[in-house]
GROMACS .gro file of C-alpha atoms in nm:
model
  417
    1MET     CA    1   2.034 -17.854  -5.861
    2ASN     CA    2   2.275 -17.682  -5.619
    3LYS     CA    3   2.131 -17.478  -5.330
    4PRO     CA    4   2.201 -17.099  -5.348
    5GLY     CA    5   2.539 -17.026  -5.214
    6SER     CA    6   2.657 -17.390  -5.238
    7ILE     CA    7   2.981 -17.490  -5.390
    8ARG     CA    8   2.955 -17.701  -5.707
    9LYS     CA    9   3.172 -18.010  -5.706
   10SER     CA   10   3.440 -18.022  -5.968
   11PRO     CA   11   3.656 -18.312  -6.076
   12ARG     CA   12   3.979 -18.328  -5.879
   13LEU     CA   13   4.283 -18.280  -6.099
   14GLY     CA   14   4.586 -18.504  -6.056
   15PRO     CA   15   4.924 -18.411  -5.890
   16LEU     CA   16   5.042 -18.251  -6.216
   17GLY     CA   17   4.727 -18.044  -6.269
   18ALA     CA   18   4.557 -18.055  -6.600
   19GLU     CA   19   4.794 -18.310  -6.740
   20PRO     CA   20   4.676 -18.564  -6.986
   21PRO     CA   21   4.735 -18.935  -6.886
   22LEU     CA   22   5.098 -19.021  -6.870
   23PHE     CA   23   5.244 -19.319  -7.045
   24ASP     CA   24   5.305 -19.606  -6.817
   25THR     CA   25   5.678 -19.560  -6.749
   26ALA     CA   26   5.626 -19.192  -6.680
   27ALA     CA   27   5.337 -19.261  -6.443
   28MET     CA   28   5.539 -19.505  -6.242
   29PHE     CA   29   5.838 -19.258  -6.252
   30GLN     CA   30   5.621 -18.983  -6.127
   31GLU     CA   31   5.478 -19.194  -5.851
   32SER     CA   32   5.812 -19.305  -5.715
   33LEU     CA   33   5.952 -18.954  -5.733
   34HIS     CA   34   5.650 -18.809  -5.553
   35ARG     CA   35   5.683 -19.060  -5.276
   36TYR     CA   36   6.051 -18.993  -5.232
   37ALA     CA   37   5.989 -18.618  -5.242
   38GLU     CA   38   5.711 -18.637  -4.980
   39GLU     CA   39   5.879 -18.902  -4.741
   40VAL     CA   40   6.242 -18.799  -4.768
   41MET     CA   41   6.304 -18.461  -4.924
   42ARG     CA   42   6.046 -18.256  -4.734
   43PRO     CA   43   6.143 -18.358  -4.379
   44VAL     CA   44   6.516 -18.361  -4.459
   45GLY     CA   45   6.491 -18.027  -4.635
   46ALA     CA   46   6.305 -17.876  -4.338
   47ALA     CA   47   6.577 -18.005  -4.099
   48LEU     CA   48   6.867 -17.877  -4.316
   49ASP     CA   49   6.701 -17.531  -4.335
   50ARG     CA   50   6.750 -17.489  -3.963
   51MET     CA   51   7.112 -17.600  -3.957
   52THR     CA   52   7.431 -17.402  -4.011
   53PRO     CA   53   7.609 -17.444  -4.349
   54ASP     CA   54   7.880 -17.637  -4.178
   55GLU     CA   55   7.636 -17.877  -4.027
   56VAL     CA   56   7.456 -17.924  -4.363
   57ALA     CA   57   7.795 -18.028  -4.529
   58ALA     CA   58   7.914 -18.244  -4.238
   59GLY     CA   59   7.962 -18.616  -4.282
   60ASP     CA   60   7.685 -18.692  -4.034
   61SER     CA   61   7.434 -18.450  -4.196
   62PRO     CA   62   7.090 -18.586  -4.291
   63TYR     CA   63   7.176 -18.460  -4.643
   64TRP     CA   64   7.382 -18.767  -4.712
   65GLY     CA   65   7.104 -19.012  -4.621
   66ALA     CA   66   6.869 -18.821  -4.858
   67ARG     CA   67   7.125 -18.827  -5.128
   68SER     CA   68   7.189 -19.201  -5.082
   69LYS     CA   69   6.820 -19.273  -5.124
   70PHE     CA   70   6.807 -19.054  -5.425
   71VAL     CA   71   7.094 -19.242  -5.597
   72GLU     CA   72   6.914 -19.568  -5.509
   73LEU     CA   73   6.616 -19.460  -5.726
   74GLY     CA   74   6.847 -19.493  -6.028
   75PHE     CA   75   6.702 -19.194  -6.212
   76GLY     CA   76   7.044 -19.064  -6.336
   77VAL     CA   77   7.168 -18.908  -6.655
   78GLU     CA   78   7.221 -19.237  -6.843
   79LEU     CA   79   6.863 -19.355  -6.776
   80LEU     CA   80   6.710 -19.015  -6.869
   81LEU     CA   81   6.915 -19.003  -7.195
   82SER     CA   82   6.819 -19.361  -7.288
   83PHE     CA   83   6.458 -19.243  -7.370
   84GLU     CA   84   6.353 -19.105  -7.711
   85PRO     CA   85   6.358 -18.725  -7.717
   86ALA     CA   86   5.982 -18.667  -7.662
   87GLU     CA   87   5.972 -18.921  -7.364
   88ARG     CA   88   6.299 -18.785  -7.225
   89ALA     CA   89   6.157 -18.432  -7.215
   90LYS     CA   90   5.848 -18.540  -7.036
   91MET     CA   91   6.046 -18.748  -6.794
   92MET     CA   92   6.290 -18.470  -6.716
   93SER     CA   93   6.002 -18.225  -6.673
   94ILE     CA   94   5.833 -18.461  -6.421
   95PHE     CA   95   6.164 -18.546  -6.257
   96PHE     CA   96   6.265 -18.195  -6.169
   97GLU     CA   97   5.915 -18.063  -6.087
   98GLU     CA   98   5.870 -18.348  -5.831
   99LEU     CA   99   6.214 -18.268  -5.681
  100GLY     CA  100   6.118 -17.901  -5.662
  101TRP     CA  101   5.793 -17.988  -5.502
  102GLY     CA  102   5.992 -18.179  -5.233
  103ASP     CA  103   6.258 -17.931  -5.156
  104ALA     CA  104   6.422 -17.665  -5.384
  105GLY     CA  105   6.769 -17.674  -5.218
  106LEU     CA  106   6.798 -18.055  -5.247
  107ALA     CA  107   6.657 -18.045  -5.599
  108ILE     CA  108   6.924 -17.802  -5.715
  109SER     CA  109   7.199 -17.993  -5.529
  110PHE     CA  110   7.095 -18.319  -5.700
  111GLY     CA  111   7.054 -18.146  -6.041
  112ALA     CA  112   7.391 -17.975  -6.016
  113SER     CA  113   7.549 -18.303  -5.920
  114MET     CA  114   7.441 -18.445  -6.252
  115LEU     CA  115   7.589 -18.177  -6.470
  116PRO     CA  116   7.940 -18.315  -6.513
  117MET     CA  117   7.796 -18.643  -6.630
  118TYR     CA  118   7.539 -18.468  -6.847
  119MET     CA  119   7.810 -18.271  -7.034
  120CYS     CA  120   8.025 -18.584  -7.075
  121ALA     CA  121   7.725 -18.752  -7.243
  122ALA     CA  122   7.623 -18.450  -7.443
  123LEU     CA  123   7.975 -18.414  -7.584
  124GLY     CA  124   8.025 -18.789  -7.652
  125ARG     CA  125   8.280 -18.860  -7.374
  126GLN     CA  126   8.188 -19.214  -7.266
  127ASP     CA  127   8.535 -19.267  -7.133
  128LEU     CA  128   8.489 -18.992  -6.875
  129LEU     CA  129   8.133 -19.115  -6.782
  130GLU     CA  130   8.295 -19.455  -6.703
  131ARG     CA  131   8.578 -19.291  -6.500
  132TYR     CA  132   8.345 -19.056  -6.310
  133PRO     CA  133   8.023 -19.248  -6.232
  134GLU     CA  134   7.683 -19.091  -6.138
  135SER     CA  135   7.732 -19.208  -5.771
  136LEU     CA  136   7.977 -18.919  -5.727
  137VAL     CA  137   7.867 -18.580  -5.628
  138GLY     CA  138   7.915 -18.333  -5.905
  139CYS     CA  139   7.931 -17.946  -5.934
  140TRP     CA  140   7.933 -17.683  -6.198
  141GLY     CA  141   8.218 -17.418  -6.171
  142ILE     CA  142   8.139 -17.114  -6.379
  143THR     CA  143   8.074 -16.797  -6.190
  144GLU     CA  144   8.369 -16.619  -6.036
  145PRO     CA  145   8.421 -16.345  -5.770
  146ASP     CA  146   8.429 -16.072  -6.033
  147HIS     CA  147   8.200 -16.235  -6.286
  148GLY     CA  148   7.839 -16.353  -6.218
  149SER     CA  149   7.573 -16.378  -6.478
  150ASP     CA  150   7.817 -16.232  -6.743
  151SER     CA  151   8.007 -16.571  -6.710
  152LEU     CA  152   7.706 -16.717  -6.903
  153ASP     CA  153   7.751 -16.468  -7.184
  154PRO     CA  154   8.075 -16.543  -7.381
  155ASN     CA  155   7.966 -16.334  -7.671
  156ARG     CA  156   7.925 -16.035  -7.450
  157MET     CA  157   7.579 -15.960  -7.584
  158ILE     CA  158   7.457 -15.790  -7.273
  159PHE     CA  159   7.753 -15.561  -7.218
  160HIS     CA  160   7.732 -15.181  -7.216
  161ALA     CA  161   7.924 -15.034  -7.506
  162GLU     CA  162   8.164 -14.874  -7.268
  163GLY     CA  163   8.193 -15.170  -7.041
  164LYS     CA  164   8.477 -15.423  -7.010
  165TYR     CA  165   8.461 -15.777  -6.889
  166GLY     CA  166   8.789 -15.739  -6.689
  167ARG     CA  167   9.035 -16.014  -6.596
  168PRO     CA  168   8.905 -16.367  -6.558
  169ASN     CA  169   8.961 -16.512  -6.208
  170CYS     CA  170   9.020 -16.867  -6.332
  171VAL     CA  171   9.252 -16.948  -6.618
  172ALA     CA  172   9.380 -17.265  -6.780
  173ALA     CA  173   9.672 -17.326  -7.018
  174ILE     CA  174   9.803 -17.621  -7.217
  175GLU     CA  175  10.150 -17.732  -7.113
  176GLY     CA  176  10.268 -18.027  -7.303
  177ASP     CA  177  10.029 -18.318  -7.245
  178GLU     CA  178   9.866 -18.152  -6.947
  179ILE     CA  179   9.612 -17.876  -6.881
  180VAL     CA  180   9.707 -17.646  -6.592
  181ILE     CA  181   9.441 -17.452  -6.401
  182ASN     CA  182   9.492 -17.155  -6.163
  183GLY     CA  183   9.239 -16.919  -5.996
  184GLN     CA  184   8.924 -16.932  -5.821
  185LYS     CA  185   8.550 -16.998  -5.869
  186SER     CA  186   8.301 -16.805  -5.654
  187ALA     CA  187   8.113 -16.898  -5.341
  188TRP     CA  188   7.800 -16.978  -5.554
  189VAL     CA  189   7.937 -17.310  -5.687
  190SER     CA  190   7.652 -17.547  -5.598
  191ASN     CA  191   7.794 -17.852  -5.412
  192GLY     CA  192   8.123 -17.663  -5.420
  193THR     CA  193   8.257 -17.782  -5.072
  194ILE     CA  194   8.125 -18.134  -5.102
  195ALA     CA  195   8.162 -18.234  -5.460
  196ASP     CA  196   8.377 -18.525  -5.590
  197VAL     CA  197   8.396 -18.398  -5.945
  198CYS     CA  198   8.356 -18.058  -6.122
  199VAL     CA  199   8.263 -17.951  -6.475
  200LEU     CA  200   8.487 -17.636  -6.487
  201TYR     CA  201   8.436 -17.353  -6.727
  202CYS     CA  202   8.728 -17.121  -6.730
  203ALA     CA  203   8.932 -16.874  -6.951
  204ALA     CA  204   9.211 -16.991  -7.180
  205ALA     CA  205   9.561 -16.848  -7.149
  206THR     CA  206   9.686 -16.696  -7.474
  207ALA     CA  207   9.980 -16.483  -7.582
  208ASN     CA  208   9.755 -16.178  -7.551
  209GLY     CA  209   9.634 -16.265  -7.201
  210PRO     CA  210   9.339 -16.466  -7.064
  211ASP     CA  211   9.057 -16.524  -7.318
  212SER     CA  212   8.724 -16.571  -7.139
  213ARG     CA  213   8.523 -16.587  -7.462
  214ASN     CA  214   8.701 -16.898  -7.595
  215GLY     CA  215   8.801 -17.089  -7.284
  216PHE     CA  216   8.810 -17.454  -7.166
  217VAL     CA  217   8.565 -17.695  -7.023
  218VAL     CA  218   8.746 -17.943  -6.795
  219ILE     CA  219   8.636 -18.239  -6.587
  220VAL     CA  220   8.823 -18.186  -6.260
  221PRO     CA  221   8.836 -18.454  -5.989
  222MET     CA  222   8.813 -18.252  -5.666
  223ASP     CA  223   9.073 -18.461  -5.498
  224ALA     CA  224   9.328 -18.353  -5.754
  225ARG     CA  225   9.649 -18.192  -5.617
  226GLY     CA  226   9.605 -17.807  -5.591
  227VAL     CA  227   9.220 -17.812  -5.555
  228SER     CA  228   9.090 -17.657  -5.226
  229ARG     CA  229   8.758 -17.528  -5.094
  230GLY     CA  230   8.628 -17.237  -4.899
  231LYS     CA  231   8.368 -17.231  -4.629
  232PRO     CA  232   8.003 -17.321  -4.712
  233LEU     CA  233   7.801 -17.007  -4.782
  234ASP     CA  234   7.540 -16.896  -4.530
  235LYS     CA  235   7.238 -16.765  -4.734
  236LEU     CA  236   6.873 -16.667  -4.705
  237GLY     CA  237   6.708 -16.946  -4.908
  238GLN     CA  238   6.790 -17.298  -5.038
  239ARG     CA  239   6.985 -17.361  -4.730
  240ALA     CA  240   6.988 -17.740  -4.793
  241LEU     CA  241   7.201 -17.660  -5.105
  242ASN     CA  242   7.569 -17.647  -5.025
  243GLN     CA  243   7.753 -17.367  -5.198
  244GLY     CA  244   8.113 -17.250  -5.166
  245GLU     CA  245   8.436 -17.130  -5.327
  246VAL     CA  246   8.673 -17.355  -5.515
  247PHE     CA  247   9.032 -17.270  -5.550
  248PHE     CA  248   9.284 -17.402  -5.815
  249ASP     CA  249   9.657 -17.380  -5.743
  250ASP     CA  250   9.864 -17.515  -6.029
  251VAL     CA  251   9.620 -17.805  -6.081
  252ARG     CA  252   9.757 -18.033  -6.350
  253LEU     CA  253   9.539 -18.278  -6.538
  254SER     CA  254   9.596 -18.498  -6.838
  255LEU     CA  255   9.448 -18.361  -7.164
  256ASP     CA  256   9.180 -18.629  -7.175
  257HIS     CA  257   9.002 -18.433  -6.895
  258VAL     CA  258   8.935 -18.151  -7.148
  259LEU     CA  259   8.572 -18.164  -7.273
  260ALA     CA  260   8.589 -17.853  -7.484
  261GLY     CA  261   8.864 -17.622  -7.595
  262PRO     CA  262   8.861 -17.268  -7.734
  263ASP     CA  263   8.710 -17.369  -8.063
  264SER     CA  264   8.395 -17.529  -7.904
  265PHE     CA  265   8.379 -17.335  -7.573
  266GLN     CA  266   8.085 -17.111  -7.661
  267GLU     CA  267   7.890 -17.418  -7.787
  268ALA     CA  268   7.959 -17.586  -7.446
  269VAL     CA  269   7.826 -17.280  -7.253
  270TYR     CA  270   7.513 -17.275  -7.477
  271ILE     CA  271   7.452 -17.647  -7.418
  272ILE     CA  272   7.484 -17.636  -7.035
  273HIS     CA  273   7.301 -17.293  -7.001
  274THR     CA  274   7.005 -17.420  -7.206
  275ALA     CA  275   6.975 -17.743  -7.015
  276ALA     CA  276   7.014 -17.575  -6.677
  277ASN     CA  277   6.764 -17.301  -6.739
  278GLY     CA  278   6.505 -17.534  -6.871
  279LEU     CA  279   6.539 -17.763  -6.563
  280MET     CA  280   6.530 -17.458  -6.323
  281GLY     CA  281   6.189 -17.378  -6.477
  282ALA     CA  282   6.075 -17.732  -6.394
  283VAL     CA  283   6.214 -17.725  -6.031
  284PHE     CA  284   6.049 -17.392  -5.949
  285THR     CA  285   5.728 -17.489  -6.111
  286GLY     CA  286   5.735 -17.757  -5.848
  287VAL     CA  287   5.802 -17.502  -5.573
  288GLY     CA  288   5.503 -17.295  -5.695
  289ARG     CA  289   5.287 -17.605  -5.701
  290ALA     CA  290   5.382 -17.690  -5.343
  291ALA     CA  291   5.295 -17.331  -5.220
  292PHE     CA  292   4.966 -17.340  -5.407
  293GLU     CA  293   4.868 -17.696  -5.262
  294MET     CA  294   4.962 -17.588  -4.905
  295ALA     CA  295   4.760 -17.259  -4.936
  296LEU     CA  296   4.457 -17.452  -5.087
  297GLU     CA  297   4.462 -17.699  -4.807
  298TYR     CA  298   4.502 -17.429  -4.538
  299ALA     CA  299   4.214 -17.225  -4.691
  300HIS     CA  300   3.980 -17.528  -4.620
  301GLU     CA  301   4.094 -17.559  -4.268
  302ARG     CA  302   4.119 -17.195  -4.149
  303LYS     CA  303   3.787 -17.025  -4.058
  304GLN     CA  304   3.717 -16.660  -4.041
  305GLY     CA  305   3.369 -16.511  -4.019
  306GLY     CA  306   3.238 -16.849  -3.938
  307VAL     CA  307   3.332 -17.020  -4.266
  308PRO     CA  308   3.649 -17.165  -4.427
  309ILE     CA  309   3.841 -16.874  -4.575
  310ILE     CA  310   3.811 -17.029  -4.919
  311ARG     CA  311   3.447 -16.918  -4.906
  312HIS     CA  312   3.569 -16.554  -4.902
  313GLN     CA  313   3.578 -16.415  -5.259
  314SER     CA  314   3.923 -16.260  -5.232
  315VAL     CA  315   4.083 -16.593  -5.116
  316ALA     CA  316   3.907 -16.796  -5.383
  317GLN     CA  317   4.013 -16.561  -5.655
  318ARG     CA  318   4.374 -16.551  -5.519
  319LEU     CA  319   4.398 -16.925  -5.521
  320PHE     CA  320   4.254 -16.950  -5.871
  321HIS     CA  321   4.525 -16.713  -6.006
  322MET     CA  322   4.782 -16.914  -5.817
  323PHE     CA  323   4.655 -17.227  -5.990
  324ARG     CA  324   4.652 -17.059  -6.328
  325LYS     CA  325   5.015 -16.943  -6.289
  326VAL     CA  326   5.147 -17.283  -6.194
  327GLU     CA  327   4.957 -17.444  -6.484
  328ALA     CA  328   5.095 -17.188  -6.731
  329SER     CA  329   5.454 -17.242  -6.598
  330ARG     CA  330   5.431 -17.623  -6.631
  331ALA     CA  331   5.287 -17.595  -6.979
  332LEU     CA  332   5.568 -17.364  -7.095
  333VAL     CA  333   5.842 -17.582  -6.929
  334ASN     CA  334   5.696 -17.896  -7.091
  335ARG     CA  335   5.692 -17.728  -7.426
  336VAL     CA  336   6.046 -17.590  -7.402
  337LEU     CA  337   6.197 -17.913  -7.283
  338HIS     CA  338   6.008 -18.103  -7.564
  339TYR     CA  339   6.153 -17.866  -7.818
  340ASN     CA  340   6.511 -17.848  -7.680
  341PHE     CA  341   6.543 -18.228  -7.653
  342GLY     CA  342   6.399 -18.290  -7.998
  343SER     CA  343   6.542 -18.014  -8.207
  344GLU     CA  344   6.852 -17.790  -8.215
  345PRO     CA  345   6.832 -17.626  -7.866
  346ALA     CA  346   6.703 -17.273  -7.831
  347LEU     CA  347   6.864 -17.092  -7.542
  348HIS     CA  348   6.609 -16.815  -7.532
  349ALA     CA  349   6.335 -17.072  -7.498
  350GLY     CA  350   6.529 -17.221  -7.198
  351MET     CA  351   6.556 -16.870  -7.055
  352ALA     CA  352   6.181 -16.815  -7.084
  353ALA     CA  353   6.123 -17.138  -6.898
  354LYS     CA  354   6.358 -17.041  -6.624
  355ILE     CA  355   6.236 -16.689  -6.584
  356THR     CA  356   5.865 -16.801  -6.588
  357GLY     CA  357   5.920 -17.094  -6.343
  358THR     CA  358   6.105 -16.889  -6.095
  359GLN     CA  359   5.896 -16.573  -6.118
  360THR     CA  360   5.584 -16.796  -6.081
  361SER     CA  361   5.726 -16.972  -5.768
  362PHE     CA  362   5.801 -16.639  -5.608
  363GLU     CA  363   5.463 -16.483  -5.680
  364VAL     CA  364   5.269 -16.793  -5.580
  365ALA     CA  365   5.470 -16.847  -5.257
  366SER     CA  366   5.411 -16.472  -5.173
  367ASP     CA  367   5.032 -16.517  -5.226
  368ALA     CA  368   5.039 -16.838  -5.031
  369LEU     CA  369   5.199 -16.655  -4.731
  370GLN     CA  370   4.926 -16.388  -4.758
  371ILE     CA  371   4.655 -16.661  -4.731
  372PHE     CA  372   4.828 -16.809  -4.422
  373GLY     CA  373   4.835 -16.458  -4.274
  374GLY     CA  374   5.031 -16.420  -3.958
  375ASN     CA  375   5.087 -16.797  -3.937
  376GLY     CA  376   5.277 -16.774  -4.264
  377LEU     CA  377   5.536 -16.555  -4.096
  378THR     CA  378   5.630 -16.811  -3.840
  379ARG     CA  379   5.874 -17.098  -3.884
  380GLU     CA  380   5.609 -17.332  -3.750
  381TYR     CA  381   5.457 -17.327  -4.104
  382PRO     CA  382   5.655 -17.417  -4.429
  383ILE     CA  383   5.545 -17.115  -4.637
  384GLU     CA  384   5.810 -16.872  -4.528
  385LYS     CA  385   6.074 -17.125  -4.632
  386LEU     CA  386   5.914 -17.172  -4.968
  387LEU     CA  387   5.918 -16.802  -5.019
  388ARG     CA  388   6.291 -16.777  -4.927
  389ASP     CA  389   6.376 -17.064  -5.156
  390ALA     CA  390   6.183 -16.904  -5.440
  391ARG     CA  391   6.344 -16.565  -5.386
  392ALA     CA  392   6.685 -16.702  -5.438
  393SER     CA  393   6.585 -16.854  -5.778
  394LEU     CA  394   6.543 -16.516  -5.932
  395ILE     CA  395   6.916 -16.476  -5.903
  396GLU     CA  396   7.074 -16.814  -5.947
  397ASP     CA  397   7.165 -16.971  -6.286
  398GLY     CA  398   7.171 -16.620  -6.433
  399CYS     CA  399   6.963 -16.342  -6.275
  400ASN     CA  400   6.634 -16.294  -6.449
  401GLU     CA  401   6.707 -15.934  -6.561
  402ILE     CA  402   7.022 -16.046  -6.743
  403LEU     CA  403   6.869 -16.344  -6.893
  404SER     CA  404   6.578 -16.136  -7.034
  405ILE     CA  405   6.815 -15.886  -7.192
  406LYS     CA  406   7.024 -16.165  -7.350
  407GLY     CA  407   6.707 -16.346  -7.456
  408GLY     CA  408   6.580 -16.037  -7.625
  409TYR     CA  409   6.901 -16.010  -7.830
  410TYR     CA  410   6.857 -16.377  -7.934
  411LEU     CA  411   6.523 -16.274  -8.089
  412ALA     CA  412   6.698 -16.036  -8.324
  413ASP     CA  413   6.720 -16.147  -8.694
  414PRO     CA  414   7.081 -16.081  -8.800
  415ASP     CA  415   6.970 -16.033  -9.159
  416ARG     CA  416   6.757 -15.731  -9.058
  417LEU     CA  417   7.017 -15.552  -8.847
   0.00000   0.00000   0.00000
């Protein structure tokens, strides 16, 4: 029987919390990724966080060593898609949570790098997969200087009745046996100034002007004539993630680079948006988990009033709610990925995963900083970085406010309107 005031021992949960035992391949997968995240991503991410954006993108940056080791792991699109849908969903959930646990900026960089190859696979373009292998750095060009989250909404579901989309900043036209691209993508293109290949979403030129609702999806080699880059973006969080503008000046490519044309453009937006939102949920579940684990460890080490601060009721209660939120986020992300890889994807489910994962990471990182107290405000401890990384996630890949409005419209039953 426990003495009065003693702490009853409880079984220790595994690295993925209250997760049932994984099948053998997934367990080995998780172990390898966790080791990589701990030994490579965390120290490199911390170093990149203190560098200028130009230094992060430079050829001698530690980013490239971390990426090279990531590629050597062999956990790319083709491997992930080789699993049956249920196993694939579990593997992708583990994959991106562990990367997020390691470093959010590097996780998003590596994830964005896979998107051109993912879309080639999703749309059945094995020829382009062979031409642009997974060893190349990829990027996703969709947002523009004048169009942010609304670029993810070709149906204009979220627009005010009196609003207008305005002129697109990037337009493509078919001329003979070529597609010709002109314009600009915004400074928020992840890997924009370092990528080798881009999956570009842009408006289509028509006789009535640019049509952003029914545009083109094009695989663009970034060394093509007419492609240029801006300066890397200097930002508050996820500083390990290179982002920057991409310019297209009469870029001409053969038509076999077109993944989707006007007739299938909205479907292509739906596919990439659904996948990206679900995986963002996994990445930032990992960030929330990292913040919780650091706070839990610190609460055992830090003493106030003669006892470890975890013995104080307010700290114990705060930690429990942090744990609860991370568990709930992981459960939802697992459920959404399982559904979206096994059935016809549901975008509003992906949005729910993204919003839940990112909001959880921000709330848990904020609570973790409170537990660290004054130490949490210093750069000597990693919590302030996690908070900055988490804060950025509420805006990227569609800001959470716009996603929730659009997601709400997806809940409507057309037969009852």
